Amino acid sequence: MPTVALARETDWAGWRAAARALVLAGVAPDAVRWRAGGAGDALPAAEGGFGLPRALVDLATLAFQARDPDRFPLLYRLVWRAHAGERVLDLALDPDVDAARALALAVRAEAHRMRTHVRFLRAGGDAGGGGRLIGWYAPAHFVLEASAQLIARRFPDPSWSILTPDGSAHCDGGDLRFGPGVAPPADDAALAALWGERGGELLAGARPGTSVPEAEALEEAPRPPDRPALGPVVRHVPADAALAEASAEAVRCRRCPLWEPATQTVFGEGPPGARLLLVGEQPGDQEDVIGRPFVGPAGQLLDQALEEAGIDRRAVYITNAVKHFKFVRRGKRRIHERPDPAEMHACAFWLDVERVRIAPRLTVLMGATAARSVLGRPVTITRERGRPFELAPGATGFVTVHPSFLLRLPDEAAKAREYRAFVADLREAARIAGGG
Ligand code: URA
């Protein structure tokens, strides 16, 4: 019995060429063995060709990406039968068709999950946000290559790499390359260390091209049923168990429509015992991709101001009033839009969970959205900033500007003046939060 050895699990072109040659040579499905990797037999010389219904090819391209060794013979059986004239996809009850459809569905769902759940940390770079975004994901099926094509189309600009146990994808300026996989890192720090040690080697070993089918079939796929975030993604998990649970639930939040266009939920982060809670508006473009609050330009400015105010960011719990990025598309750009009161109200559920669990001494409301969300009324920042007030027994509130306000000021002198006032507010906040 001939054995067909594919170059790798995702060698769609190799499988297609072998299936064609075998059908044309009249090699029946039960007379051939399939494997990924290793040695195989030479294929019969194939003369001519034949067509297959487009729907069957689409089904096969998806099912081929399933992590199931039986998919190779299963799909060959379907091709064999279709070539013999059977209208296999029209059959109401057919075990092969049903099995292939189930695999295709699982692949679609996993590809979607990968695209929405992969999170990135920044390796290297500077305060301007350069460097490379590194993501980790352990896909249940072989969906890295197709998903990477879609992610590269959506995010061609920042350089990024996605590492998985099966392989890695690397994108630079829209140019996509694929390389070897890596063992699962334990957490973000291990992922960063792994990239530090092996990033150069992984990039050097990456090659352009994939034979995995067009990604459109995945893109048009319906969203999968709600499921919790997959465990193995190296994501920031709050140290507090209740917050960890809430952040996992928030991944599936449907309390308002903002979840749909956004890449992911961006939950707050910080130590459970934080005395100081900082609340911003909503994740921005970069936060939406990276999955962490205040890591883009406003976050860099906030970091600088915190440092000048003598506040260690690692000791602060930082979150947003709204956990999804709200934007409008303009060409390739995603332009920030303010959340409306209904969206703030819907998301106050998660902010309340964070506020109750962290129970900080001081809550700093940065900007009008944070202030309105927490106080439940419109707030004029210039009128209320810098004056501590009782938020609840034992808990103080404090209003200040949002760092994005500083970024938007066109005049350098005004920018410098407002920045100094912001640092002064943070210093005052540190004094209140730290005072006994
Ligand atoms: N602006 C915010 O309010 N929050 C972020 O996380 C980033 C920008």
PDB file of N, CA and C in Angstrom, residues 325-368:
ATOM      1  N   PHE A 325     -12.463  49.039  22.727  1.00  0.00           N
ATOM      2  CA  PHE A 325     -12.085  50.189  21.890  1.00  0.00           C
ATOM      3  C   PHE A 325     -13.262  50.551  20.986  1.00  0.00           C
ATOM      4  N   LYS A 326     -13.711  51.806  21.073  1.00  0.00           N
ATOM      5  CA  LYS A 326     -14.772  52.271  20.166  1.00  0.00           C
ATOM      6  C   LYS A 326     -14.120  53.148  19.104  1.00  0.00           C
ATOM      7  N   PHE A 327     -14.395  52.850  17.853  1.00  0.00           N
ATOM      8  CA  PHE A 327     -13.707  53.581  16.786  1.00  0.00           C
ATOM      9  C   PHE A 327     -14.569  53.636  15.523  1.00  0.00           C
ATOM     10  N   VAL A 328     -14.160  54.552  14.627  1.00  0.00           N
ATOM     11  CA  VAL A 328     -14.698  54.519  13.258  1.00  0.00           C
ATOM     12  C   VAL A 328     -13.505  54.299  12.339  1.00  0.00           C
ATOM     13  N   ARG A 329     -13.736  53.593  11.266  1.00  0.00           N
ATOM     14  CA  ARG A 329     -12.665  53.359  10.306  1.00  0.00           C
ATOM     15  C   ARG A 329     -12.568  54.508   9.323  1.00  0.00           C
ATOM     16  N   ARG A 330     -11.346  54.980   9.105  1.00  0.00           N
ATOM     17  CA  ARG A 330     -11.115  55.911   8.005  1.00  0.00           C
ATOM     18  C   ARG A 330      -9.956  55.360   7.197  1.00  0.00           C
ATOM     19  N   GLY A 331     -10.280  54.768   6.056  1.00  0.00           N
ATOM     20  CA  GLY A 331      -9.247  54.088   5.287  1.00  0.00           C
ATOM     21  C   GLY A 331      -8.677  52.971   6.142  1.00  0.00           C
ATOM     22  N   LYS A 332      -7.351  52.978   6.288  1.00  0.00           N
ATOM     23  CA  LYS A 332      -6.712  51.917   7.070  1.00  0.00           C
ATOM     24  C   LYS A 332      -6.682  52.250   8.556  1.00  0.00           C
ATOM     25  N   ARG A 333      -7.055  53.519   8.880  1.00  0.00           N
ATOM     26  CA  ARG A 333      -6.919  53.956  10.268  1.00  0.00           C
ATOM     27  C   ARG A 333      -8.195  53.709  11.060  1.00  0.00           C
ATOM     28  N   ARG A 334      -8.018  53.499  12.354  1.00  0.00           N
ATOM     29  CA  ARG A 334      -9.166  53.363  13.245  1.00  0.00           C
ATOM     30  C   ARG A 334      -9.163  54.590  14.156  1.00  0.00           C
ATOM     31  N   ILE A 335     -10.170  55.410  14.020  1.00  0.00           N
ATOM     32  CA  ILE A 335     -10.203  56.670  14.756  1.00  0.00           C
ATOM     33  C   ILE A 335     -11.066  56.514  16.011  1.00  0.00           C
ATOM     34  N   HIS A 336     -10.490  56.905  17.138  1.00  0.00           N
ATOM     35  CA  HIS A 336     -11.163  56.808  18.439  1.00  0.00           C
ATOM     36  C   HIS A 336     -12.492  57.563  18.436  1.00  0.00           C
ATOM     37  N   GLU A 337     -13.494  56.956  19.051  1.00  0.00           N
ATOM     38  CA  GLU A 337     -14.769  57.657  19.282  1.00  0.00           C
ATOM     39  C   GLU A 337     -15.126  57.537  20.752  1.00  0.00           C
ATOM     40  N   ARG A 338     -15.678  58.594  21.305  1.00  0.00           N
ATOM     41  CA  ARG A 338     -16.062  58.555  22.725  1.00  0.00           C
ATOM     42  C   ARG A 338     -17.178  57.556  22.977  1.00  0.00           C
ATOM     43  N   PRO A 339     -17.100  56.806  24.051  1.00  0.00           N
ATOM     44  CA  PRO A 339     -18.250  55.943  24.368  1.00  0.00           C
ATOM     45  C   PRO A 339     -19.445  56.795  24.780  1.00  0.00           C
ATOM     46  N   ASP A 340     -20.661  56.322  24.487  1.00  0.00           N
ATOM     47  CA  ASP A 340     -21.834  57.106  24.881  1.00  0.00           C
ATOM     48  C   ASP A 340     -22.301  56.652  26.269  1.00  0.00           C
ATOM     49  N   PRO A 341     -23.240  57.394  26.874  1.00  0.00           N
ATOM     50  CA  PRO A 341     -23.650  57.072  28.247  1.00  0.00           C
ATOM     51  C   PRO A 341     -24.160  55.631  28.406  1.00  0.00           C
ATOM     52  N   ALA A 342     -24.864  55.124  27.396  1.00  0.00           N
ATOM     53  CA  ALA A 342     -25.378  53.748  27.518  1.00  0.00           C
ATOM     54  C   ALA A 342     -24.217  52.751  27.574  1.00  0.00           C
ATOM     55  N   GLU A 343     -23.186  53.002  26.765  1.00  0.00           N
ATOM     56  CA  GLU A 343     -22.016  52.101  26.767  1.00  0.00           C
ATOM     57  C   GLU A 343     -21.269  52.205  28.104  1.00  0.00           C
ATOM     58  N   MET A 344     -21.161  53.426  28.604  1.00  0.00           N
ATOM     59  CA  MET A 344     -20.506  53.605  29.921  1.00  0.00           C
ATOM     60  C   MET A 344     -21.292  52.866  30.997  1.00  0.00           C
ATOM     61  N   HIS A 345     -22.607  53.009  30.920  1.00  0.00           N
ATOM     62  CA  HIS A 345     -23.459  52.386  31.926  1.00  0.00           C
ATOM     63  C   HIS A 345     -23.305  50.858  31.870  1.00  0.00           C
ATOM     64  N   ALA A 346     -23.300  50.322  30.644  1.00  0.00           N
ATOM     65  CA  ALA A 346     -23.174  48.864  30.494  1.00  0.00           C
ATOM     66  C   ALA A 346     -21.848  48.383  31.076  1.00  0.00           C
ATOM     67  N   CYS A 347     -20.800  49.142  30.826  1.00  0.00           N
ATOM     68  CA  CYS A 347     -19.465  48.686  31.238  1.00  0.00           C
ATOM     69  C   CYS A 347     -19.170  48.999  32.701  1.00  0.00           C
ATOM     70  N   ALA A 348     -20.020  49.837  33.328  1.00  0.00           N
ATOM     71  CA  ALA A 348     -19.811  50.144  34.751  1.00  0.00           C
ATOM     72  C   ALA A 348     -19.877  48.854  35.568  1.00  0.00           C
ATOM     73  N   PHE A 349     -20.550  47.855  35.026  1.00  0.00           N
ATOM     74  CA  PHE A 349     -20.614  46.559  35.713  1.00  0.00           C
ATOM     75  C   PHE A 349     -19.209  46.052  36.030  1.00  0.00           C
ATOM     76  N   TRP A 350     -18.311  46.101  35.015  1.00  0.00           N
ATOM     77  CA  TRP A 350     -16.955  45.554  35.208  1.00  0.00           C
ATOM     78  C   TRP A 350     -16.115  46.483  36.072  1.00  0.00           C
ATOM     79  N   LEU A 351     -16.312  47.785  35.878  1.00  0.00           N
ATOM     80  CA  LEU A 351     -15.560  48.736  36.701  1.00  0.00           C
ATOM     81  C   LEU A 351     -15.956  48.580  38.170  1.00  0.00           C
ATOM     82  N   ASP A 352     -17.236  48.349  38.411  1.00  0.00           N
ATOM     83  CA  ASP A 352     -17.685  48.149  39.796  1.00  0.00           C
ATOM     84  C   ASP A 352     -17.021  46.915  40.403  1.00  0.00           C
ATOM     85  N   VAL A 353     -16.929  45.839  39.610  1.00  0.00           N
ATOM     86  CA  VAL A 353     -16.272  44.627  40.122  1.00  0.00           C
ATOM     87  C   VAL A 353     -14.836  44.964  40.521  1.00  0.00           C
ATOM     88  N   GLU A 354     -14.147  45.693  39.660  1.00  0.00           N
ATOM     89  CA  GLU A 354     -12.747  46.047  39.947  1.00  0.00           C
ATOM     90  C   GLU A 354     -12.662  46.934  41.187  1.00  0.00           C
ATOM     91  N   ARG A 355     -13.581  47.901  41.282  1.00  0.00           N
ATOM     92  CA  ARG A 355     -13.519  48.836  42.412  1.00  0.00           C
ATOM     93  C   ARG A 355     -13.777  48.119  43.734  1.00  0.00           C
ATOM     94  N   VAL A 356     -14.731  47.185  43.714  1.00  0.00           N
ATOM     95  CA  VAL A 356     -15.049  46.450  44.947  1.00  0.00           C
ATOM     96  C   VAL A 356     -13.873  45.561  45.353  1.00  0.00           C
ATOM     97  N   ARG A 357     -13.284  44.863  44.384  1.00  0.00           N
ATOM     98  CA  ARG A 357     -12.189  43.933  44.714  1.00  0.00           C
ATOM     99  C   ARG A 357     -10.927  44.678  45.127  1.00  0.00           C
ATOM    100  N   ILE A 358     -10.609  45.765  44.447  1.00  0.00           N
ATOM    101  CA  ILE A 358      -9.373  46.486  44.762  1.00  0.00           C
ATOM    102  C   ILE A 358      -9.571  47.329  46.029  1.00  0.00           C
ATOM    103  N   ALA A 359     -10.752  47.868  46.200  1.00  0.00           N
ATOM    104  CA  ALA A 359     -11.053  48.724  47.360  1.00  0.00           C
ATOM    105  C   ALA A 359      -9.898  49.682  47.638  1.00  0.00           C
ATOM    106  N   PRO A 360      -9.582  50.546  46.675  1.00  0.00           N
ATOM    107  CA  PRO A 360      -8.428  51.435  46.866  1.00  0.00           C
ATOM    108  C   PRO A 360      -8.753  52.575  47.829  1.00  0.00           C
ATOM    109  N   ARG A 361      -7.720  53.161  48.382  1.00  0.00           N
ATOM    110  CA  ARG A 361      -7.950  54.365  49.193  1.00  0.00           C
ATOM    111  C   ARG A 361      -8.378  55.522  48.307  1.00  0.00           C
ATOM    112  N   LEU A 362      -7.716  55.611  47.167  1.00  0.00           N
ATOM    113  CA  LEU A 362      -8.002  56.734  46.280  1.00  0.00           C
ATOM    114  C   LEU A 362      -8.287  56.250  44.857  1.00  0.00           C
ATOM    115  N   THR A 363      -9.357  56.781  44.289  1.00  0.00           N
ATOM    116  CA  THR A 363      -9.680  56.490  42.890  1.00  0.00           C
ATOM    117  C   THR A 363      -9.502  57.776  42.089  1.00  0.00           C
ATOM    118  N   VAL A 364      -8.588  57.742  41.142  1.00  0.00           N
ATOM    119  CA  VAL A 364      -8.335  58.923  40.316  1.00  0.00           C
ATOM    120  C   VAL A 364      -9.087  58.760  38.997  1.00  0.00           C
ATOM    121  N   LEU A 365      -9.960  59.705  38.721  1.00  0.00           N
ATOM    122  CA  LEU A 365     -10.790  59.641  37.513  1.00  0.00           C
ATOM    123  C   LEU A 365     -10.152  60.552  36.474  1.00  0.00           C
ATOM    124  N   MET A 366      -9.582  59.938  35.460  1.00  0.00           N
ATOM    125  CA  MET A 366      -8.853  60.722  34.451  1.00  0.00           C
ATOM    126  C   MET A 366      -9.788  61.032  33.284  1.00  0.00           C
ATOM    127  N   GLY A 367     -10.281  62.253  33.252  1.00  0.00           N
ATOM    128  CA  GLY A 367     -11.115  62.683  32.134  1.00  0.00           C
ATOM    129  C   GLY A 367     -12.596  62.502  32.388  1.00  0.00           C
ATOM    130  N   ALA A 368     -13.375  63.077  31.454  1.00  0.00           N
ATOM    131  CA  ALA A 368     -14.826  63.182  31.646  1.00  0.00           C
ATOM    132  C   ALA A 368     -15.530  61.826  31.620  1.00  0.00           C
TER     133      ALA A 368
END
